[in-house]
CSV table of C-alpha atoms and ligand atoms in Angstrom, one decimal:
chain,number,residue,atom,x,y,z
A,13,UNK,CA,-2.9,-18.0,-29.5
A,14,UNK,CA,-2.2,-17.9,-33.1
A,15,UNK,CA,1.3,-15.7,-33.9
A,16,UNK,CA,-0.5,-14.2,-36.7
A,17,UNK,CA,-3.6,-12.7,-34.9
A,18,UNK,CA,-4.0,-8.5,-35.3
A,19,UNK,CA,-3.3,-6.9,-32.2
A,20,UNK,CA,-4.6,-3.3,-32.4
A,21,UNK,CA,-1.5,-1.8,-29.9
A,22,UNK,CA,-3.3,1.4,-29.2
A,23,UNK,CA,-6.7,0.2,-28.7
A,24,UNK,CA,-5.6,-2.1,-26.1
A,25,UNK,CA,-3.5,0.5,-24.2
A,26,UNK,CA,-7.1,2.5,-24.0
A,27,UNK,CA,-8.6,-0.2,-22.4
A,28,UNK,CA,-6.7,-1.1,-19.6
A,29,UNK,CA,-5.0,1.5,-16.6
A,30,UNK,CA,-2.0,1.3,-15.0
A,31,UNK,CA,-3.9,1.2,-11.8
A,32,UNK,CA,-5.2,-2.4,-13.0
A,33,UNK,CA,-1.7,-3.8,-14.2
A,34,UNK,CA,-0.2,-3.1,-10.8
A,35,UNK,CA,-3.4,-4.7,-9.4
A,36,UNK,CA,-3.1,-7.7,-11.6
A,37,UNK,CA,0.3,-8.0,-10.4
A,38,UNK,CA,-0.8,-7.5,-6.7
A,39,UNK,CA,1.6,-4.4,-6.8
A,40,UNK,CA,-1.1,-2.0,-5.9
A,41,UNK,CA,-1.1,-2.2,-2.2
A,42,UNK,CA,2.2,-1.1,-2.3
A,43,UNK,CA,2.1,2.1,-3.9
A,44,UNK,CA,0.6,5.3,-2.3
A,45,UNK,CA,-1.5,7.5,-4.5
A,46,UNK,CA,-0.7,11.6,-4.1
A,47,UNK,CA,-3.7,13.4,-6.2
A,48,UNK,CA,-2.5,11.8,-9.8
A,49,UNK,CA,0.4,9.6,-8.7
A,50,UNK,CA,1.1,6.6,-7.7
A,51,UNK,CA,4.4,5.7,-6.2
A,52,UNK,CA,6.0,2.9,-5.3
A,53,UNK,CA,9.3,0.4,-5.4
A,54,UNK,CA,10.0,-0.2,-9.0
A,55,UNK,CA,8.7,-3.8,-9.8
A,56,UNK,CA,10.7,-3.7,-12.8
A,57,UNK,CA,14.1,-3.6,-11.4
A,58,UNK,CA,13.0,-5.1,-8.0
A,59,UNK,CA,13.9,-1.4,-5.7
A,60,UNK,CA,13.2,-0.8,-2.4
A,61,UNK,CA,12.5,2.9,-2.3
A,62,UNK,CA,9.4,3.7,-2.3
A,63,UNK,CA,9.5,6.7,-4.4
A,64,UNK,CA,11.4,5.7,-7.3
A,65,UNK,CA,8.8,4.7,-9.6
A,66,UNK,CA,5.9,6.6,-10.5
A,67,UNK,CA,2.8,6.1,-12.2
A,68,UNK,CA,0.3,9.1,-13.4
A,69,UNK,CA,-3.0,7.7,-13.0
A,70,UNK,CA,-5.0,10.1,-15.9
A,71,UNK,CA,-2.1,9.7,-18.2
A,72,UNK,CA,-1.6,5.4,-17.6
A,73,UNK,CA,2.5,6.5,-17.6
A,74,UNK,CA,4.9,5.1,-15.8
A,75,UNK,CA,8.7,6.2,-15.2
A,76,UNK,CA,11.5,4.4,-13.1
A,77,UNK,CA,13.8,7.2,-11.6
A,78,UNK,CA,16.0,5.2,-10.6
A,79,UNK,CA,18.2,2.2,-11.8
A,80,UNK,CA,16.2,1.3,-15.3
A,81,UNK,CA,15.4,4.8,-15.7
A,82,UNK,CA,12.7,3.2,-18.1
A,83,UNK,CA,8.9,4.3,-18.9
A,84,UNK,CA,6.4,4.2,-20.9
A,85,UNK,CA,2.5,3.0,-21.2
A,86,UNK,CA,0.6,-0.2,-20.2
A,87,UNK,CA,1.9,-2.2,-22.3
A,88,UNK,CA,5.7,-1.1,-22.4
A,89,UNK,CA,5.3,-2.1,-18.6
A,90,UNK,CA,4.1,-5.7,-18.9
A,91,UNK,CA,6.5,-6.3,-21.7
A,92,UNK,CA,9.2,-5.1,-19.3
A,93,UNK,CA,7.6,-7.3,-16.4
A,94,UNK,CA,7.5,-10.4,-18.5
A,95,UNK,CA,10.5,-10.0,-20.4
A,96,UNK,CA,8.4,-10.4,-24.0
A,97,UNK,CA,7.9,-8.8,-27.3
A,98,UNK,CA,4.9,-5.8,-27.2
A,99,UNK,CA,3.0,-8.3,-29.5
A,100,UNK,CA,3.4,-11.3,-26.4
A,101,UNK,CA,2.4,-8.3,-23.6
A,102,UNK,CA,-0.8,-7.5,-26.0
A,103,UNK,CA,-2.0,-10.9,-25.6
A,104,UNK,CA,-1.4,-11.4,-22.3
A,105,UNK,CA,-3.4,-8.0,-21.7
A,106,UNK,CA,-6.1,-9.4,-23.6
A,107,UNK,CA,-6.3,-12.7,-21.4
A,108,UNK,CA,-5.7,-11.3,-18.3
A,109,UNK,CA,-8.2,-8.3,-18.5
A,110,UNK,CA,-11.2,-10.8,-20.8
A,111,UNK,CA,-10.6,-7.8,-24.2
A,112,UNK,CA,-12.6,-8.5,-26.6
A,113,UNK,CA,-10.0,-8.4,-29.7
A,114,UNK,CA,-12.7,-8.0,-31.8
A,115,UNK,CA,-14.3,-4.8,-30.4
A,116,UNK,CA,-11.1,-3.2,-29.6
A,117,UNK,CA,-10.0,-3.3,-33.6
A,118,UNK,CA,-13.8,-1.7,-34.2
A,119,UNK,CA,-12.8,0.9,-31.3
A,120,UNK,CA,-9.2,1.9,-32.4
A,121,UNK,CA,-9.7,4.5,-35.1
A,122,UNK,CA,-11.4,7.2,-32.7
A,123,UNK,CA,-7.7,6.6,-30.8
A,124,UNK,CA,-6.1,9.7,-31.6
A,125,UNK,CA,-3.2,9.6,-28.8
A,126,UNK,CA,0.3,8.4,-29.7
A,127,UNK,CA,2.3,6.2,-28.6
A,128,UNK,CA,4.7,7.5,-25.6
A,129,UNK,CA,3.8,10.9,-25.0
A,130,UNK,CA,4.2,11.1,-21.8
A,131,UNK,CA,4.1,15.5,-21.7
A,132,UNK,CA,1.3,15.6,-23.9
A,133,UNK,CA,-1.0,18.9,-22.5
A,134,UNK,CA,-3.9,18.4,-23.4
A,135,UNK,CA,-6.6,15.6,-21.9
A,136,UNK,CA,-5.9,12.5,-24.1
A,137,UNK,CA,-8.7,11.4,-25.9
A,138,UNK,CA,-9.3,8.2,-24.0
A,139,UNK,CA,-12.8,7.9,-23.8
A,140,UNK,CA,-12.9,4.8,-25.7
A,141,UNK,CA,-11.3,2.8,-22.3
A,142,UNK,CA,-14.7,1.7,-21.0
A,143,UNK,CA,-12.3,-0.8,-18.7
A,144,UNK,CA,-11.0,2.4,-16.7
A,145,UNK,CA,-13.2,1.0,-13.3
A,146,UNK,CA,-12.9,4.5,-12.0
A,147,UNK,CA,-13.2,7.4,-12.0
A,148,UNK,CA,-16.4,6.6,-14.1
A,149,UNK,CA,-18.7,6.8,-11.6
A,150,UNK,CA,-19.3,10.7,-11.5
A,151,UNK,CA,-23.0,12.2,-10.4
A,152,UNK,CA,-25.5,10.5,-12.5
A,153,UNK,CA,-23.2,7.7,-14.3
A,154,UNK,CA,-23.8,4.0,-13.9
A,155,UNK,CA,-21.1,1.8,-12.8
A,156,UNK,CA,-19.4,0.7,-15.9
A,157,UNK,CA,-18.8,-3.1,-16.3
A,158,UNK,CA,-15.2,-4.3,-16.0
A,159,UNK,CA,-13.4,-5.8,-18.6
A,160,UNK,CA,-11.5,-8.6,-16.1
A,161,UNK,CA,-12.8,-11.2,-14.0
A,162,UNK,CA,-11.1,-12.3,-11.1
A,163,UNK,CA,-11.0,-15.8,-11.5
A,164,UNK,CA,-8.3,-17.5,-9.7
A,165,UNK,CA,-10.4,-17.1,-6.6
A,166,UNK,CA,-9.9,-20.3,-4.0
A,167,UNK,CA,-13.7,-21.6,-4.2
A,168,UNK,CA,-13.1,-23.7,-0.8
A,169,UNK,CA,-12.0,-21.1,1.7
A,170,UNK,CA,-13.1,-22.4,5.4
A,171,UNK,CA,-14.8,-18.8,5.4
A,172,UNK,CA,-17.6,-19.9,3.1
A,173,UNK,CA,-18.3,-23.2,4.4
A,174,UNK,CA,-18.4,-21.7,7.8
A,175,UNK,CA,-21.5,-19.5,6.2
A,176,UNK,CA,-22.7,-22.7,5.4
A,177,UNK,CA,-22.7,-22.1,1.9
A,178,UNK,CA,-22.5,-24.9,-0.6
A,179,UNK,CA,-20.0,-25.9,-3.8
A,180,UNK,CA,-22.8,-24.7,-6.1
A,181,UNK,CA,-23.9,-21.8,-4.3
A,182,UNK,CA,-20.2,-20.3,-4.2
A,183,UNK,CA,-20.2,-20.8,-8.3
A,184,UNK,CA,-23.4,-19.4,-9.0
A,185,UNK,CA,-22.4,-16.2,-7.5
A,186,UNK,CA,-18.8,-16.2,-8.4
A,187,UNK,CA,-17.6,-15.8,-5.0
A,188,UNK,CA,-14.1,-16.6,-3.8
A,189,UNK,CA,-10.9,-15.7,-1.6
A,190,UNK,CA,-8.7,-13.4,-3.5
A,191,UNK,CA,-4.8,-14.0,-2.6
A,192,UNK,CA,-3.5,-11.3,-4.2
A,193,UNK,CA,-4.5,-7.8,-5.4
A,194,UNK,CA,-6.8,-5.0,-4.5
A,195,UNK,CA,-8.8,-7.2,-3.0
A,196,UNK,CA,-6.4,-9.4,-1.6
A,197,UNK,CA,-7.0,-11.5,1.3
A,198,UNK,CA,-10.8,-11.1,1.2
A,199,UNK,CA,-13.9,-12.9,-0.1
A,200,UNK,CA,-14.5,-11.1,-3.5
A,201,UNK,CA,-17.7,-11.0,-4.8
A,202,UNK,CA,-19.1,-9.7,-8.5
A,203,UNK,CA,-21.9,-7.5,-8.3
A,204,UNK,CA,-23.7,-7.5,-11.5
A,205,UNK,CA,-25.9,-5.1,-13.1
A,206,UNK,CA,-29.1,-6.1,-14.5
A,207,UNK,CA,-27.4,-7.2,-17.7
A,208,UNK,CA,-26.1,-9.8,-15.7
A,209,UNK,CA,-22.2,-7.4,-16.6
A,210,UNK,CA,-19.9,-7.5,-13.6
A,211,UNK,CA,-19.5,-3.8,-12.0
A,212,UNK,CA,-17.1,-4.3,-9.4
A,213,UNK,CA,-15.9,-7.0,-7.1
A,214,UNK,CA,-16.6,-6.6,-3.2
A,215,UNK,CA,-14.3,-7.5,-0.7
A,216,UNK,CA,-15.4,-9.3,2.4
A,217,UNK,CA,-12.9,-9.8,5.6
A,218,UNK,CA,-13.3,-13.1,5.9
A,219,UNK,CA,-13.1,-13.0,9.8
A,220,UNK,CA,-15.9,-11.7,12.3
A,221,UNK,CA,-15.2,-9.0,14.7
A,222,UNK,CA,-12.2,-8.2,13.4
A,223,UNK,CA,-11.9,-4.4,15.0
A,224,UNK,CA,-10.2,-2.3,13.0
A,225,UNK,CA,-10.4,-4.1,9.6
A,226,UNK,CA,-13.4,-2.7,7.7
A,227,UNK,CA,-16.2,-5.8,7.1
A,228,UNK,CA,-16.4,-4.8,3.2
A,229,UNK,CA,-13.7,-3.1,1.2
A,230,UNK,CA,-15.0,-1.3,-2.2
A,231,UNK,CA,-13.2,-0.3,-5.4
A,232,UNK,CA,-12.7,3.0,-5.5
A,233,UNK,CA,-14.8,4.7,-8.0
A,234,UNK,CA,-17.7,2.1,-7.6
A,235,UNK,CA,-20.9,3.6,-6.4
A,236,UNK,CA,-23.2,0.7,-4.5
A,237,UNK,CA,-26.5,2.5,-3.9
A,238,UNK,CA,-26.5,2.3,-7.8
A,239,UNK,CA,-26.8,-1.3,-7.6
A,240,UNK,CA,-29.1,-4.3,-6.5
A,241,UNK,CA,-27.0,-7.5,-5.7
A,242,UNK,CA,-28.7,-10.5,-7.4
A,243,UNK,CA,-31.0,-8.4,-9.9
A,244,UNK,CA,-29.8,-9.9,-12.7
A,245,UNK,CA,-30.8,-13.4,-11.9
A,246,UNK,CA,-34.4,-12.1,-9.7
A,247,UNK,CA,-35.8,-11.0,-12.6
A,248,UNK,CA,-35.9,-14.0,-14.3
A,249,UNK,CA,-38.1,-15.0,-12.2
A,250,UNK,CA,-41.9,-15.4,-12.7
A,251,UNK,CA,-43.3,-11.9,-12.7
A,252,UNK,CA,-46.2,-13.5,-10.2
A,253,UNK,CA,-43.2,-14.3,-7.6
A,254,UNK,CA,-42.6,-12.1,-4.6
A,255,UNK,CA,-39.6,-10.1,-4.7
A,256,UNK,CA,-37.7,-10.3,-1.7
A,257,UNK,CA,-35.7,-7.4,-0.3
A,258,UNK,CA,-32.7,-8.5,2.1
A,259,UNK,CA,-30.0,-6.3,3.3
A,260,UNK,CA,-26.8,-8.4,3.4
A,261,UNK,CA,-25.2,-10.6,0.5
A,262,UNK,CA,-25.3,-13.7,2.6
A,263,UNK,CA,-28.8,-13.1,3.1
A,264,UNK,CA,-29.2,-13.1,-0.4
A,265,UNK,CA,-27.5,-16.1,-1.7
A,266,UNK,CA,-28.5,-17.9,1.6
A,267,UNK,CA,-32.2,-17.4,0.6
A,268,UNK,CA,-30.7,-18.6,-3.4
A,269,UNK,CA,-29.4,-21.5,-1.9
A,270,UNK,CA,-32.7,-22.3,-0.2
A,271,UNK,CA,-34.1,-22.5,-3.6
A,272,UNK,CA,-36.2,-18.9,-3.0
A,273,UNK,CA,-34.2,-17.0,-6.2
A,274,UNK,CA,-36.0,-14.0,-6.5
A,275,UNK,CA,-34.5,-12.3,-4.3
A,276,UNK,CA,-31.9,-9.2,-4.0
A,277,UNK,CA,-29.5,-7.5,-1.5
A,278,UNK,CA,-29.4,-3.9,-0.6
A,279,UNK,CA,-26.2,-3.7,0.7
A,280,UNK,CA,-27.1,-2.0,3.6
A,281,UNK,CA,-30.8,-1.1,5.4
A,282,UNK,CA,-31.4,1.9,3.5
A,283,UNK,CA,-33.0,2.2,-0.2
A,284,UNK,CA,-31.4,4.6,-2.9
A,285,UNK,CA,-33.4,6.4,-5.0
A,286,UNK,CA,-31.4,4.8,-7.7
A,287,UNK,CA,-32.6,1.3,-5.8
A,288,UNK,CA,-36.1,2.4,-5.5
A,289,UNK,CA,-35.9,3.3,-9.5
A,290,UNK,CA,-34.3,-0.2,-10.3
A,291,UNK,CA,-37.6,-2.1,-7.9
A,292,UNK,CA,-40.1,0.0,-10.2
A,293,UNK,CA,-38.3,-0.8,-13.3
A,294,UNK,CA,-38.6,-4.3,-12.9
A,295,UNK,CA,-42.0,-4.3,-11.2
A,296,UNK,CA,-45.8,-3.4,-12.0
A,297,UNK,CA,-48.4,-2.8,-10.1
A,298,UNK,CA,-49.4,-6.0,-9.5
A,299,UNK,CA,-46.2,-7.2,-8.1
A,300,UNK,CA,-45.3,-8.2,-4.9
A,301,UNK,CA,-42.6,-7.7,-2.8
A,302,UNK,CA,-41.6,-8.5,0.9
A,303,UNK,CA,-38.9,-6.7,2.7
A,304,UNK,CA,-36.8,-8.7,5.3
A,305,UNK,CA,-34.3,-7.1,7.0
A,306,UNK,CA,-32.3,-7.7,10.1
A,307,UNK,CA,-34.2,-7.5,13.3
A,308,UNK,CA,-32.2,-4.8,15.1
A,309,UNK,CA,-32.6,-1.0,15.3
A,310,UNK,CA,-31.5,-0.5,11.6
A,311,UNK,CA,-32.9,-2.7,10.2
A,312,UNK,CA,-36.4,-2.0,11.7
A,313,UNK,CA,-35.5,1.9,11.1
A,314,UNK,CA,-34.4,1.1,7.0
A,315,UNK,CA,-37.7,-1.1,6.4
A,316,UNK,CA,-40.1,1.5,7.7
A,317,UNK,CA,-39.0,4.1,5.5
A,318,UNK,CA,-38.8,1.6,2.2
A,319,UNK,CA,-42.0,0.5,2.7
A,320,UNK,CA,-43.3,3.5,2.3
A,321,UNK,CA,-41.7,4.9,-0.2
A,322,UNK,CA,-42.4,1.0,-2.3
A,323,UNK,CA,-46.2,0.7,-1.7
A,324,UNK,CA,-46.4,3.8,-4.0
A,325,UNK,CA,-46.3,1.4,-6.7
A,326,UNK,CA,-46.2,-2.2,-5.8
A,327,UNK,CA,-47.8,-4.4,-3.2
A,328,UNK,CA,-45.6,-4.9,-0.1
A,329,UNK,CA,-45.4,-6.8,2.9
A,330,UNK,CA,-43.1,-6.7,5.6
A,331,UNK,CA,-41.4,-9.7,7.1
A,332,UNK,CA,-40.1,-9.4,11.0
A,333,UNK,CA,-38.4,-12.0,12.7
A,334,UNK,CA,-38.9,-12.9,16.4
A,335,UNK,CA,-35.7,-12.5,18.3
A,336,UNK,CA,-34.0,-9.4,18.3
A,337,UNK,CA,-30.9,-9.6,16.3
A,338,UNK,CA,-32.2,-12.5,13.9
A,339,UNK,CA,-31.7,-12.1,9.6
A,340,UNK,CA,-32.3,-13.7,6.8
A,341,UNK,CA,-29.5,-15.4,6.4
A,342,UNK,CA,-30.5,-17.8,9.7
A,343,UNK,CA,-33.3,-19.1,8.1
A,344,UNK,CA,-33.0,-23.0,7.1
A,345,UNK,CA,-34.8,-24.2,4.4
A,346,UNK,CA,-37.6,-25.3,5.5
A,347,UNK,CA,-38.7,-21.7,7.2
A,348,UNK,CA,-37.9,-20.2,3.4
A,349,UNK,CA,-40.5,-23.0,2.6
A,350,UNK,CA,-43.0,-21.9,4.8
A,351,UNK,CA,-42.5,-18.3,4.0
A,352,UNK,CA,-45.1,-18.8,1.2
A,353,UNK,CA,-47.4,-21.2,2.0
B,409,LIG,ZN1,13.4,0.6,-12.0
């Protein structure tokens, strides 16, 4: 990093929450959120009570009430953590969360809040921090891309070969086991909007029938019906292709991996509108598309229903499998083969 590089302080302090420091850290897990507050042990000065440090969440404050008795923004709480000059916290901000230097300088000027004021009344003009992952999804917004990538995901987890899923596959999509953070000890995988922009990472446990332990964690704030997993790379596909419509993500890079790409995941066996919206967008009417979801009761009950609602506007076949509880994802190669012959 060159010493003399222009860090705009502010700019980068409307980029980033508090809520993804702590995560960065891994420290999130350990603070409970009460409507605008977090709290937590103090990271700064190591404490064990778990009320001593709090963070407001709409403000991105922070305040130690205990031993430090320190506070401040973002960036006053990395250069605490690391021990560094604001200038060395800036940088590390911009690597950690993939800034764009260059657009934060153009952003800075519409900036109007101050440094440190923590009491300020009135709602802070931060609308310039398209990195805040939530709340931006309100009624009617997209999911906004995130400004960080998690990428010091372990590519070889035994999870992922146990899905059978190759070395290239895994990169493709990105995919990997998070150690440490909001997703920690899960498989995280980027969803991406049709820009190809990451929208949020999915958690999957990496363990089956694991009772109590939800299969898929989401960030909060991230709306999936608004999304198609895949889209971004199915429609660069040939426009003559079949679109394929699968439920699961394995399904979906499964049928990738078997060399069938145009292909995208539902996250579920229902259709959105916002999904059915995203299908006509990227369709005409002489498109085709085949839906293939799991053969059991929802699956069968979700593919009725989008069916209907696609042949409104695009050709559509329906593929069933013949044992009861079979999905995509089972197929081997050479039945994706045959699919189209
Ligand atoms: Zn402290």
């Amino acid at each position: 990093m060159p010493k003399s590089s222009f860090v705009d302080f502010k700019a980068i302090k409307a980029a980033i929450t508090m809520e993804q420091v702590l995560e960065h850290y891994g420290l999130i897990d350990q603070f409970k959120k009460v409507g605008d507050s977090l709290s937590g042990p103090c990271p700064i000065h190591k404490g064990s009570n778990p009320t001593q440090f709090r963070v407001s969440v709409s403000k991105n404050i922070w305040n130690c009430f205990s031993e430090c008795k320190h506070g401040g923004n973002t960036l006053d709480f990395i250069t605490r953590m690391e021990n560094v000059s604001i200038h060395a916290a800036a940088m590390k901000a911009i690597e950690w969360f993939s800034l764009d230097p260059g657009a934060i300088s153009a952003n800075s000027e519409q900036e109007a809040e101050g440094p440190n004021e923590p009491e300020k009344k009135k709602e802070a003009p931060r609308a310039k921090a398209t990195a805040k992952p939530a709340p931006a999804s309100e009624n009617g917004a997209p999911n906004k891309p995130l400004k960080f990538r998690l990428d010091k995901l372990e590519r070889d987890h035994p999870y992922l070969a146990a899905r059978d899923l190759t070395p290239e596959t895994i990169m493709e999509f990105g995919i990997g086991y998070c150690a440490k953070g909001m997703m920690a000890e899960r498989i995280a995988i980027p969803i991406q909007n049709p820009e190809g922009n990451v929208v949020a990472y999915v958690g999957r446990w990496p363990e089956e029938n694991a009772e109590d332990i939800p299969k898929y964690k989401l960030p909060p704030g991230f709306r999936k019906s608004l999304e198609l997993f895949n889209i971004d790379r199915a429609i660069k596909e040939p426009a003559d292709k079949p679109l394929i419509i699968v439920e699961g993500f394995f399904d979906c890079m499964k049928l990738h991996q078997h060399a069938y790409r145009k292909v995208v995941a539902l996250m579920g066996s229902t259709m959105s509108a916002a999904q059915e919206e995203l299908v006509r967008k990227h369709t005409d009417r002489k498109s085709q598309v085949i839906v293939m979801l799991d053969e059991d009761e929802a699956g069968r009950a979700g593919r009725e229903d989008i069916v209907v609602r696609l042949a409104k506007f695009v050709f559509v076949r329906v593929h069933t499998f013949e044992v009861e509880g079979r999905q995509p994802e089972n197929l081997n190669a050479e039945e994706v083969a045959a699919l189209f012959i």
